[in-house]
Amino acid sequence: MDESPSVESVPTGGTTTTTPSTTTIQSLPTEVLTAIFHHLRVPDLASVRQTCRHWYEIVISNRTLMSRFVLSMRNIRIEDGCEQCRVLGGTRSTFEKVCLKTCTVAPAPVLWRTIGTQLAELSLSDCTINGQTLVGVLRCTRDNLRSLTIKSIKLDDHLIYETPIDFRLERLQTLTIRSSFVYDALFHLFKRICPNLKAIKLTFSSYERWGEELVSFVATLRATLEAITLSYTKATGVILQQIGRIEQLRLRKVSLKSCFAIKENDILLLARLQPTIVHLNLENLFSASEQFLQALSAFLPQMKRIKLRVARITNLHRSFLANMPQLNYLKITDATQLKGNLDLSAYENPALEKLFVSAAMFSRNTLPRFFERCPNIRSLTLYQCTYENIHDLQLAFSHLKGLEYLNLQRTIDIGDSFFNRDVFDTIVMPFERIRFYPIANLRKLCYLNLSHCRDLSDQALMALRFPLLKKIDLRGLHVTEAGIASLVRDCPHLEYVLVDACKRICDQAVLYLCRDLHSLRLLNLESCKAITDQSVEHIVRHCRSLVWLNALNCPQLSEEGKARLRTVRTIRSLHV
């Protein structure tokens, strides 16, 4: 039933006339405007804040909306009285995320009291700061800080020891220290002020002696700690044994990527001491043997996510996977590169949602059987894999109608016909009971990576029909403006496009990308040597949502063109 337009009565000299009432956006209730603002992208939300005082008040008074903003400061000296302090002091905006990069941080208690009341995430990257100032920053942000990241920072340990501690970060749950030397004094500081940490992440970092202060730090947090990351550190079996034996410690997530001093027996001992582990990352370590996998699955039957490299395996399903019925993420690299070594055809797991396989050689008929038994995979990566029959991969997609993420990077066996073929020879491919569902009809696909698939051209792009696709990686392909024109027409919601090292991408292709993709946020044009300043004109004129642009190694771009790109207000990260 159609509704009539609303009218209101207006008396006019003894008579009454009716005129239609109008509702403007300014007259909408605050609740309606807030609901609308929740659906805006961050650049549009920033514009809303500058429209009028009423909208400004709505945004800054809503924590959910303000949590989408990140206060980022780079290459400045932060101290009381600096320009940034004066600007922030004159606003009532609060921020939940602050990122400082390559800044010199001096004592500035006024600034941190201004922005630190609601601060939940703080990142200090490549900054110059002493221990006493760091303690002062943490004191001002103690109320709500939940995540702290310290990257490439050198601290004066003696100043930390001399600084009085009169506070605690009760809500801090995640501590990340990356590419830094962690003095014992820093462990001692966090041991005193972080009573409720749930995750410790040390990556590309080192520490004093063999790490006894690290073990003591973990022991202090044994009641709350659930995750520890020691990737790319000098962690040894001794440290793992000491951590594993801590009473009341119940670890759930452990990452030991590229800890080359750790051996199979060290992992098995940790698994026996900590049977609660459900996430385990063993990338770039040893090549796991069949005996190791059998023992590991026996110790950790509740495993949900695992990343590892395997040696020659007789039966991967029977020796390992069958004992982990709750596994939902599997990342596996074949160190043998022998055909048929990774035979997953007998593995049945409806819970499996993410699969990453690297450097495998698949025998005939194995993939369709595997995906028939694991039909709920949403994310699939087959990196640099080879196939005895490439049509097996096509047929396998008939079972993955819910696939959202697909990465076929460096698959040299696929060509343009891979996306166009819709009929199989029943003699070569005897799977008549399976209804073929071509890759072009994966309607839920949001991400597609075809980079360095050297035999793909415009014909492949013209066959793609992904209405929900948001990200595509075409690095190193022989595509032209004809393929790009078809792509933007059939995938209109693309936000991330990577065409770096595509030597045939020209100004016309850039025009199609900038003009027809209204939601384009990231564009990588690195080493596209055919583009000129005309592409700069297309970007400046048409891109209203672009926040990241890479145009490095484009020799035909002039200095004037690069200078124009620096004037685009929406671009926050520019590489030229």
XYZ file of C-alpha atoms in Angstrom:
576
model
C 0.000 0.000 0.000
C 1.529 3.340 -1.121
C 1.913 6.069 1.468
C 0.674 9.604 0.737
C 3.092 12.525 1.053
C 2.719 14.339 4.366
C 0.957 17.722 4.311
C 0.427 20.485 6.817
C -2.406 23.070 7.066
C -1.527 26.739 6.754
C -4.291 29.323 7.497
C -4.391 32.142 4.971
C -6.897 34.977 5.561
C -9.780 32.842 6.742
C -9.001 29.955 4.382
C -6.858 26.948 4.919
C -4.391 25.676 2.323
C -2.318 22.546 2.470
C 1.358 22.522 1.529
C 3.652 19.478 1.491
C 6.155 19.386 4.367
C 9.813 18.834 3.577
C 12.461 17.063 5.642
C 16.073 18.110 5.204
C 19.086 16.108 6.271
C 19.822 18.749 8.898
C 16.460 18.066 10.550
C 17.039 14.333 10.896
C 17.272 13.033 14.493
C 20.728 12.507 15.918
C 20.131 8.734 16.088
C 19.424 8.601 12.338
C 22.480 10.687 11.464
C 24.659 8.478 13.682
C 23.384 5.359 11.907
C 24.199 6.950 8.536
C 27.684 7.978 9.662
C 28.440 4.396 10.720
C 28.191 3.328 7.072
C 30.622 5.960 5.747
C 34.249 5.332 4.853
C 36.894 7.080 6.933
C 37.672 9.838 4.355
C 33.965 10.646 4.106
C 33.602 10.541 7.878
C 36.466 13.027 8.155
C 34.629 15.326 5.741
C 31.473 14.995 7.836
C 33.358 16.289 10.879
C 34.202 19.459 8.963
C 30.687 20.099 7.610
C 29.060 21.806 10.578
C 29.289 22.020 14.360
C 26.292 19.722 14.896
C 27.798 16.893 12.869
C 31.180 17.494 14.452
C 29.622 17.035 17.879
C 27.889 13.821 16.790
C 31.142 12.263 15.551
C 33.469 13.224 18.393
C 30.947 12.197 21.046
C 30.565 8.687 19.580
C 33.410 6.366 20.582
C 32.619 3.836 17.867
C 32.982 6.478 15.160
C 36.117 7.991 16.678
C 37.740 4.556 16.999
C 37.992 4.485 13.190
C 40.406 7.439 13.189
C 44.155 7.036 13.706
C 46.259 9.936 14.945
C 49.495 9.559 12.975
C 52.538 11.804 13.446
C 55.803 11.398 11.534
C 59.212 13.040 11.436
C 58.544 15.633 14.130
C 59.755 16.500 17.599
C 57.016 16.010 20.174
C 57.273 18.203 23.243
C 55.060 20.543 25.222
C 54.493 23.732 23.256
C 55.026 22.228 19.800
C 52.553 23.027 17.023
C 50.880 19.607 17.211
C 50.311 20.065 20.950
C 48.666 23.431 20.375
C 46.370 22.068 17.638
C 45.332 19.019 19.659
C 44.891 21.108 22.782
C 42.352 23.271 20.988
C 40.112 20.377 20.002
C 37.926 18.062 22.012
C 38.644 15.108 19.734
C 39.754 11.910 21.380
C 41.628 9.092 19.682
C 41.736 5.393 20.411
C 44.681 4.748 18.063
C 47.935 6.736 17.951
C 50.936 5.946 15.728
C 54.255 7.772 16.026
C 56.902 7.068 13.380
C 60.469 8.411 13.273
C 59.593 11.013 15.891
C 61.744 12.441 18.653
C 59.615 12.112 21.763
C 60.457 14.457 24.628
C 58.477 14.837 27.865
C 55.035 16.224 26.932
C 52.600 15.456 29.763
C 50.061 18.058 28.550
C 49.797 16.407 25.140
C 49.444 12.887 26.498
C 46.834 13.954 29.032
C 44.897 15.525 26.144
C 44.875 12.502 23.835
C 45.506 9.686 26.288
C 42.233 9.455 28.171
C 40.593 7.137 25.626
C 43.759 5.786 23.983
C 43.517 2.028 23.385
C 46.324 1.345 20.868
C 49.745 3.024 20.878
C 52.507 2.348 18.336
C 56.048 3.786 18.581
C 58.026 3.006 15.436
C 61.638 4.100 14.836
C 61.258 6.795 17.476
C 63.888 8.384 19.679
C 62.727 8.205 23.287
C 64.423 7.527 26.602
C 63.160 5.201 29.273
C 61.985 7.946 31.607
C 59.861 9.565 28.889
C 58.386 6.180 27.939
C 57.277 5.629 31.512
C 55.679 9.085 31.510
C 53.766 8.324 28.302
C 52.482 5.039 29.715
C 51.440 6.742 32.944
C 49.257 9.218 31.001
C 47.650 6.464 28.896
C 47.143 3.925 31.661
C 43.334 4.124 31.877
C 42.346 2.390 28.623
C 45.531 1.242 26.861
C 45.005 -2.287 25.533
C 47.746 -2.671 22.911
C 51.326 -1.346 22.903
C 53.767 -1.733 19.997
C 57.446 -0.770 20.225
C 59.500 -1.074 17.039
C 63.176 -0.274 16.430
C 63.645 1.788 19.581
C 66.786 1.988 21.694
C 66.183 2.704 25.359
C 68.506 3.737 28.151
C 68.154 0.897 30.616
C 69.624 2.812 33.554
C 66.965 5.522 33.230
C 64.242 2.863 33.439
C 65.721 1.517 36.662
C 65.873 5.047 38.148
C 62.285 6.008 37.239
C 59.688 5.622 40.016
C 56.680 3.466 39.114
C 53.362 4.504 40.690
C 50.823 3.087 38.213
C 49.774 -0.100 36.419
C 48.388 -0.778 32.943
C 45.471 -2.850 34.133
C 43.821 -3.130 30.694
C 46.928 -3.790 28.587
C 46.460 -7.156 26.862
C 48.959 -7.184 23.977
C 52.625 -6.164 24.089
C 54.589 -6.192 20.819
C 58.329 -5.531 20.652
C 59.796 -5.676 17.152
C 63.318 -5.145 15.817
C 64.640 -3.990 19.182
C 67.161 -5.053 21.792
C 65.179 -5.810 24.931
C 67.171 -4.985 28.014
C 66.421 -6.840 31.215
C 65.336 -3.457 32.580
C 62.495 -3.333 30.039
C 61.264 -6.789 31.062
C 61.536 -5.650 34.660
C 59.428 -2.548 33.899
C 56.639 -4.430 32.134
C 56.674 -7.100 34.835
C 55.712 -4.395 37.337
C 53.094 -2.496 35.330
C 51.414 -5.168 33.126
C 49.585 -7.595 35.417
C 46.976 -8.793 32.887
C 48.847 -9.353 29.624
C 47.372 -12.010 27.350
C 49.831 -11.857 24.448
C 53.589 -11.189 24.174
C 55.054 -10.747 20.692
C 58.821 -10.561 20.263
C 59.857 -10.533 16.590
C 63.249 -9.729 15.060
C 64.384 -8.859 18.574
C 67.131 -9.977 20.904
C 67.639 -9.978 24.645
C 70.380 -10.261 27.219
C 72.161 -13.551 27.881
C 70.033 -16.658 27.194
C 66.719 -15.028 28.133
C 66.231 -15.806 31.788
C 64.501 -12.443 32.363
C 62.070 -13.304 29.546
C 61.210 -16.568 31.301
C 60.754 -14.700 34.581
C 58.459 -12.216 32.812
C 56.319 -15.057 31.442
C 56.185 -16.689 34.871
C 54.869 -13.455 36.378
C 52.022 -13.465 33.828
C 51.183 -17.160 34.110
C 47.609 -16.518 35.297
C 46.594 -14.505 32.211
C 49.093 -15.161 29.402
C 47.658 -17.114 26.456
C 49.897 -16.297 23.472
C 53.634 -15.900 22.934
C 55.461 -15.067 19.719
C 59.232 -15.521 19.468
C 59.544 -15.438 15.668
C 62.945 -14.468 14.234
C 64.624 -14.487 17.639
C 67.442 -16.538 19.154
C 64.978 -18.648 21.141
C 66.322 -22.085 22.026
C 65.025 -25.363 23.328
C 66.131 -24.375 26.829
C 63.824 -21.330 26.805
C 60.914 -23.403 25.516
C 61.476 -26.001 28.216
C 61.650 -23.364 30.958
C 58.467 -21.676 29.705
C 56.626 -24.940 29.259
C 57.321 -26.024 32.841
C 55.866 -22.870 34.431
C 53.058 -23.958 36.730
C 49.537 -22.680 36.001
C 50.623 -21.403 32.559
C 48.092 -22.375 29.869
C 49.329 -21.276 26.464
C 46.961 -21.343 23.478
C 49.006 -19.654 20.744
C 52.725 -20.152 20.071
C 54.684 -18.788 17.102
C 58.293 -19.878 16.553
C 58.776 -18.927 12.906
C 62.429 -18.937 11.826
C 63.780 -19.833 15.273
C 66.464 -21.989 13.718
C 67.946 -23.248 16.991
C 64.748 -25.136 17.846
C 64.516 -28.835 16.952
C 61.750 -31.428 16.714
C 62.251 -32.742 20.250
C 61.946 -29.204 21.662
C 58.537 -28.789 20.029
C 57.320 -32.184 21.219
C 58.391 -31.410 24.773
C 56.556 -28.074 24.672
C 53.447 -29.805 23.278
C 53.543 -32.389 26.071
C 53.948 -29.680 28.747
C 51.347 -27.321 27.224
C 48.534 -29.487 25.787
C 46.228 -26.442 25.644
C 47.999 -25.072 22.530
C 45.550 -24.655 19.637
C 47.580 -22.298 17.358
C 51.126 -23.314 16.408
C 53.437 -21.653 13.880
C 56.518 -23.667 12.874
C 57.262 -21.975 9.541
C 60.832 -21.953 8.238
C 62.020 -24.429 10.845
C 62.903 -28.062 10.233
C 61.110 -30.226 7.682
C 58.726 -32.234 9.826
C 58.995 -36.004 9.538
C 56.107 -38.454 9.669
C 57.097 -39.626 13.156
C 57.135 -36.036 14.422
C 53.680 -35.323 13.002
C 52.248 -38.454 14.603
C 53.600 -37.496 18.025
C 52.541 -33.840 17.698
C 48.959 -34.718 16.780
C 48.794 -37.095 19.745
C 49.905 -34.353 22.171
C 47.716 -31.601 20.642
C 44.442 -33.144 19.479
C 42.585 -29.831 19.977
C 44.724 -28.022 17.401
C 42.841 -25.436 15.303
C 45.609 -23.646 13.376
C 49.016 -24.942 12.346
C 51.766 -23.780 9.979
C 54.696 -26.049 9.140
C 56.998 -27.506 6.499
C 56.959 -31.239 5.836
C 59.450 -33.770 4.530
C 58.495 -36.890 2.623
C 55.221 -38.250 3.993
C 53.744 -41.667 3.239
C 50.218 -40.798 4.347
C 49.673 -37.250 5.589
C 46.023 -37.894 6.406
C 46.526 -41.026 8.487
C 49.669 -39.914 10.313
C 48.650 -36.405 11.167
C 45.445 -34.741 9.960
C 42.994 -37.460 11.018
C 43.939 -36.826 14.656
C 42.988 -33.120 14.471
C 39.242 -32.974 13.787
C 38.923 -29.322 14.903
C 41.556 -27.974 12.512
C 40.226 -24.899 10.674
C 43.491 -23.442 9.295
C 46.282 -25.438 7.665
C 49.414 -23.924 6.132
C 51.824 -26.476 4.770
C 54.961 -26.226 2.623
C 56.303 -29.247 0.766
C 60.080 -29.402 1.182
C 60.458 -32.410 -1.143
C 58.782 -31.119 -4.338
C 57.964 -34.721 -5.209
C 54.797 -35.460 -7.152
C 52.077 -36.831 -4.909
C 53.907 -36.220 -1.642
C 51.007 -34.093 -0.366
C 48.061 -36.391 -0.985
C 45.098 -34.833 0.797
C 42.421 -36.774 -1.062
C 41.463 -38.943 1.953
C 41.211 -36.018 4.392
C 37.672 -35.137 5.445
C 37.094 -32.075 7.616
C 33.976 -29.867 7.281
C 35.522 -27.462 9.828
C 38.481 -26.541 7.587
C 38.074 -22.916 6.463
C 41.561 -21.804 5.401
C 44.139 -23.780 3.425
C 47.603 -22.619 2.334
C 49.748 -25.038 0.327
C 53.153 -24.039 -1.044
C 55.448 -25.745 -3.575
C 53.390 -28.930 -3.846
C 53.070 -31.185 -6.891
C 49.561 -32.619 -7.054
C 48.860 -35.985 -8.659
C 45.850 -36.574 -10.884
C 42.399 -36.650 -9.246
C 43.586 -35.727 -5.725
C 42.284 -32.161 -5.524
C 38.640 -32.811 -6.537
C 38.363 -35.611 -3.981
C 39.881 -33.457 -1.255
C 37.616 -30.436 -1.818
C 34.579 -32.697 -2.002
C 35.345 -33.762 1.587
C 36.246 -30.215 2.746
C 33.568 -28.061 1.080
C 33.554 -25.164 3.567
C 36.917 -23.645 2.686
C 36.612 -19.861 2.461
C 40.296 -19.004 1.918
C 42.518 -20.986 -0.476
C 46.160 -20.343 -1.372
C 48.014 -22.641 -3.777
C 51.353 -20.877 -4.036
C 53.785 -21.994 -6.728
C 52.117 -25.392 -7.002
C 52.178 -27.651 -10.055
C 49.598 -30.128 -11.292
C 49.718 -33.364 -13.230
C 46.398 -32.282 -14.749
C 45.456 -28.608 -14.431
C 41.797 -29.446 -15.090
C 41.721 -31.073 -11.634
C 42.011 -27.584 -10.182
C 39.106 -26.364 -12.305
C 36.944 -29.269 -11.279
C 37.865 -28.784 -7.623
C 36.141 -25.390 -7.610
C 32.803 -27.109 -8.162
C 32.766 -27.823 -4.405
C 33.907 -24.418 -3.125
C 30.903 -22.228 -3.775
C 31.551 -20.265 -0.565
C 35.139 -19.361 -1.511
C 35.997 -15.742 -0.675
C 39.814 -15.632 -0.949
C 41.769 -17.265 -3.787
C 45.532 -17.002 -4.293
C 47.056 -18.778 -7.308
C 50.306 -16.815 -7.297
C 53.061 -18.208 -9.566
C 50.919 -21.029 -10.928
C 52.649 -21.539 -14.252
C 50.230 -24.231 -15.471
C 47.212 -21.980 -15.951
C 46.506 -20.006 -19.112
C 43.643 -17.987 -20.531
C 41.631 -21.125 -21.301
C 41.588 -21.974 -17.590
C 38.893 -19.347 -17.039
C 36.906 -20.061 -20.200
C 36.696 -23.873 -20.241
C 33.231 -25.125 -19.248
C 33.097 -28.655 -20.704
C 35.252 -31.617 -19.733
C 36.110 -34.640 -21.818
C 34.519 -37.472 -19.836
C 37.276 -39.845 -20.952
C 40.063 -37.666 -19.608
C 38.075 -36.383 -16.652
C 35.670 -39.154 -15.528
C 33.780 -37.215 -12.840
C 30.287 -37.284 -14.276
C 28.618 -37.324 -10.857
C 30.103 -33.908 -10.023
C 28.414 -30.860 -11.482
C 31.101 -28.576 -12.860
C 31.146 -25.131 -11.290
C 33.681 -22.937 -13.136
C 35.887 -20.456 -11.355
C 34.193 -17.604 -13.187
C 30.992 -18.330 -11.261
C 32.425 -18.123 -7.740
C 30.027 -15.360 -6.837
C 31.282 -14.783 -3.264
C 34.917 -14.200 -4.224
C 36.334 -11.005 -2.642
C 40.092 -11.460 -3.235
C 41.929 -12.874 -6.254
C 45.701 -13.139 -6.703
C 46.959 -14.108 -10.168
C 50.352 -12.418 -9.907
C 53.197 -13.870 -11.957
C 50.960 -16.418 -13.697
C 53.013 -15.799 -16.798
C 50.629 -17.200 -19.438
C 47.640 -15.013 -18.537
C 46.608 -12.079 -20.725
C 43.593 -9.870 -21.479
C 41.504 -12.918 -22.365
C 41.646 -14.098 -18.775
C 40.437 -10.740 -17.433
C 37.587 -10.679 -19.940
C 36.333 -14.004 -18.563
C 36.184 -12.890 -14.919
C 32.733 -12.213 -13.457
C 33.087 -11.430 -9.752
C 30.525 -8.838 -8.629
C 31.771 -8.831 -5.002
C 35.501 -8.706 -5.811
C 37.317 -5.999 -3.817
C 41.001 -6.888 -4.208
C 42.912 -8.178 -7.230
C 46.635 -8.726 -7.748
C 47.813 -8.827 -11.383
C 51.512 -8.202 -10.859
C 53.715 -9.118 -13.801
C 50.912 -10.084 -16.210
C 50.782 -9.202 -19.912
C 47.549 -7.219 -19.673
C 46.564 -4.054 -21.539
C 43.850 -1.424 -21.393
C 41.429 -3.831 -23.123
C 41.589 -6.299 -20.255
C 41.410 -3.523 -17.642
C 38.299 -2.072 -19.322
C 36.549 -5.423 -19.082
C 37.704 -5.934 -15.495
C 36.348 -2.638 -14.151
C 33.062 -3.199 -15.962
C 32.448 -6.671 -14.523
C 34.042 -6.088 -11.089
C 32.830 -2.569 -10.242
C 33.445 -2.755 -6.474
C 37.234 -3.165 -6.628
C 39.076 -1.226 -3.913
C 42.622 -2.626 -4.165
C 44.300 -3.044 -7.572
C 47.899 -4.125 -8.034
C 49.237 -3.939 -11.599
C 52.886 -3.282 -10.766
C 55.420 -4.646 -13.250
C 52.701 -4.882 -15.931
C 54.772 -3.372 -18.732
C 51.814 -2.880 -21.080
C 49.709 -0.828 -18.670
C 49.312 2.651 -20.201
C 47.532 5.936 -19.459
C 44.260 4.659 -20.890
C 44.269 1.700 -18.488
C 44.880 4.081 -15.569
C 41.924 6.170 -16.773
C 39.631 3.135 -16.634
C 40.820 2.282 -13.125
C 40.459 5.810 -11.739
C 37.253 6.833 -13.506
C 35.205 3.642 -13.258
C 36.234 2.305 -9.832
C 34.547 4.768 -7.489
C 35.734 2.918 -4.356
C 39.409 2.617 -5.361
C 41.551 2.944 -2.232
C 44.883 1.338 -3.183
C 46.654 1.445 -6.550
C 50.088 0.006 -7.268
C 51.642 1.185 -10.547
C 55.279 0.470 -9.702
C 57.427 -0.264 -12.761
C 54.597 0.489 -15.190
C 57.049 2.165 -17.532
C 54.476 3.248 -20.150
C 52.475 5.637 -17.956
C 53.053 9.394 -18.251
C 51.850 12.577 -16.614
C 48.473 11.920 -18.231
C 47.982 9.184 -15.621
C 48.678 11.773 -12.938
C 45.884 13.887 -14.392
C 43.482 10.903 -14.244
C 44.377 10.218 -10.600
C 43.978 13.866 -9.536
C 40.707 14.315 -11.409
C 38.871 11.054 -10.666
C 40.219 9.435 -7.488
C 38.180 10.583 -4.504
C 38.844 7.673 -2.164
C 42.483 6.788 -2.940
C 44.616 6.576 0.220
C 47.651 4.552 -1.005
C 49.558 5.000 -4.278
C 52.826 3.534 -5.510
C 54.302 4.988 -8.709
C 57.960 4.146 -8.149
C 60.215 3.363 -11.112
C 57.927 5.012 -13.677
C 60.536 6.857 -15.800
C 58.065 8.881 -17.872
C 56.597 10.640 -14.839
C 58.006 14.150 -14.538
C 58.926 15.894 -11.316
C 55.985 18.229 -11.880
C 53.652 15.243 -12.105
C 55.023 13.764 -8.899
C 54.575 17.119 -7.192
C 50.905 17.164 -8.267
C 50.389 13.753 -6.688
C 51.666 15.123 -3.399
C 48.836 17.648 -3.413
C 46.079 14.984 -3.410
C 44.580 15.339 0.053
C 43.094 11.853 0.341
C 46.406 10.036 -0.283
C 48.002 9.218 3.058
C 50.780 6.949 1.769
C 52.506 8.035 -1.461
C 55.538 6.372 -3.069
C 56.960 8.177 -6.118
